[in-house]
Amino acid sequence: MKSYQKLTTAVPQPLGCRVEEERSTPTPVGRGKLAPWWVGSGLLVAAVLLSAVTVWVLQQVSRGWPGPTPPPKCLLVPESHRFDCYPERSVVVTQELCESRGCCFIETPPLAGGKRGVPWCFYPPDFPSYTLESLNQTALGVAGLLVRRKKAYYPRDIEMLRLDVEFETNTRLHIKITDAANPRYEVPIQVPRAMKRAENPIYSLDFSRDPFGVLLRRRATGTVLLNTTVAPLIFADQFLQISTLLPSKFLYGLGEHRSTLLHSLDWTTLTLWARDVSPTESFNLYGAHPFYLLMEEGGDAHGVFLLNSNAMEVALQPAPGLTWRTIGGVLDFYIFLGPDPNMVIQQYQQVIGFPAMPPLWALGFHLCRWGYGSSNETWQTVRAMRNYQIPQDAQWNDIDYMDGYRDFTFDPQKFASLPSLVEDLHKHGQRYVMILDPGISSTNPHGSYWPFDEALRRGLFLNTTQGQLLIGQVWPGFTAFADFSNPDTHQWWLENLQRFYAHVPFDGLWIDMNEPSNFMDGSQEGCPPGELDSPPYTPAVLGDSLSAKTVCASAKQKASVHYNLHNLYGLMEAKATASALIQIRGKRPFVISRSTFPSQGQYSGHWLGDNRSQWKDMYYSIPGLLSFSLFGIPLVGADICGFSGSTSEELCTRWMQLGAFYPFARNHNTQNEKPQDPTVFSPAARTAMKNVLLTRYFLLPFLYTLFHRAHVQGDTVARPLFFEFPWDVATLGLDRQFLWGQSLLVTPVLEPGVDSVTGYVPRGVWYDFYTGSSVNSSGEMLKMSAPLDHLNLHVREGSILPTQKPGTTTEATRRNSLRLIVALSQTGTAWGDLFWDDGESLDTFERGSYSYLIFNVTQNVFTSTVLHASTEATEVTTDTLTIFGVQEPPSKVLLNGQEKPFSYLHQVLTVSNLGISLSQGFSLRWL
């Protein structure tokens, strides 16, 4: 039986795409069909695998095989290449069950700790799959018809599929597989439409006809990025599965989970189904991001995005290989070819949308807790922060500000002074943010609670299959859930916020519990029988049910059933909330959401949820924030010092140091625990916390510019080291350090009782941020002094950081003078940039209401060039230029040709009192 068929001459060969001839590769024993896992592998590797398997088989036979000897075709599949044919977790797989599916059964010992390892039941090489019946050119690529001759083992198998391949850009490929005869649910988010076919793609695409498969290669290296012939394609109504080999084991993304940044491929399953649960390893958490980034040998990178919002799991195995399993929708893949990791993330965001530009105050320090108890106690905390002159831009309240935990209310006794508190914050250049939940109290007497009455009247809640109100339970008691898939709900949400804003003029909104969370499983009435709430296959979700601590999957929403929309709930609420804030305030919206989905960076940031006051939680925040950088949500951080449990002074000091470099920096904790804001600690700890926050505020122009680059072109803000050093394999697993942009290396202390930290310093010259002293690294682990009052920061050679004298708010800081820090490369060059606007108006870049400056150093000349100017730039001056790495003491310094006083110490040149308006370019030469 043929494994490949050559495209006939009657069908024109499309650009970058072909169907391959059967190859003269050894045929496995017992079948005439090529084992798909051979495809795309070198003969040497194949020979090694074959010989190893043969030896193992002979050993088993000589010892006496436990039970019937498996067929030879099964024995030829190496353990690492066994793709699971019986992934159901609620069943003990027996040989009878396995073989009833037509699969191979070989028992293997479980992994340590009882973790599932090598699947006992796996696909044989000849398992029936789809056949590529036809392939025709289209304007943008090719279209094909896939036919399955023999049904698979899940109900409502779809026999004919349509394949659409579009060569959208030279670095982006779009592959979509769906029902050829009937429409299916597709994710209702906007994606770009290609207008013409890519002319010079850096990839080539081949197809296997029978079994159908895709082989995607990088042209420059020949690396096979996708090889889906390794296991059968299954496409049933509620079970869609496709597998691929991977070109390396360096895989990232696939959120939201608590894990290391680099995923383990040792039989790991990652489930994507939004769930309210404190971050715990192996659990599916608040958001769903079906996107991975993979580093190839040699430093190239690619990414794969499955545009699908149904419950899914991604199974990783050491082949290396990956299997996508989802229980609805279509298989809609975008592949991004980079070739470097920064470009992959930019290309991903070209599809899902670039993140919004946050207001400047969003990048200041935020303070919150559940359990202030009153607006007066909240106010006292704000006053204490001011008294110690500790930077703070925003004060938040958790649900205790509400009257009976009901949205759009505040407690008339305990929070009676809330409007006055907000007025005072605004007078001091500070902002107010409060929490909202999507569960609306349903038990109030008719006419007493407008948000519920009006939504009920307009039909804006989730309903049961019978068309009745779905009632769950959240903080206020019994609740109904707003249907944000309905545009009318967005209007109702806006009206509620306008009514509340008239009393409490908030500045930003914190949307929580939007998975949506439910203290019941499903509803007050449970969930009805049927294949939406009890599908033929349930991915490995926490609680073993789609309705565990959320609403019924069968719940009716305007756009579709909740089964399809669950993972989009937070995105849709964030979209409604950002829109409402724009209409109410007329300024950039600030929204922080717990549940997220691709494209959400356009509307909100994210915090990493209800963490604990433990050292390991502090560590896990770093891979968490770096993963969300990959997901296009750069405004991200964790609860500094931990949400639940009681922190210690040492832990909180170290966490404040790390948290000062979260893109979104908020200290937050729970009720019934001691306060953990900076004012409550000893003078030494309080001073250390204050100083690191002042360092953050000092760096705000640099951070703000990074967010501008994220907004305009999809750059990351917090960045893994391997993004800048992709060829350095030592960086691929690093997740205890990170970079701001290209230039600033952050090495926090993540362990108790130490006064030093060991961190990796990539090849090149790095300068101590505070002193300008240099280290020339060969790419090595270095031990750094780290007393309790010190965070190690290093500036990369060749960079220029715009900084500003810090105030205690961003509003005060932005009026101060600028200081430019230059870190010379070994060849005496450096580069940097600065984006500057009013910090809060909408679309300043799009409207041209901004300033943009480029800084450059070459041959002992610093140049500041104004590429675009606005009136705001005339209000700020550049006062100081500090240059690290000046090898010889200068004899003179000339500013625009005029001699200027300077200081020089330990290869650091400082020129002060420049007094040059930001709107004016200048040059400075040292001789």
Coordinates of C-alpha atoms in Angstrom, one line a residue, residues 38 266 560 594 640:
W38 CA 9.9 7.1 9.6
D266 CA 8.3 13.6 29.2
S560 CA -23.3 30.1 20.6
R594 CA -8.0 37.0 35.4
I640 CA 3.8 40.8 45.0

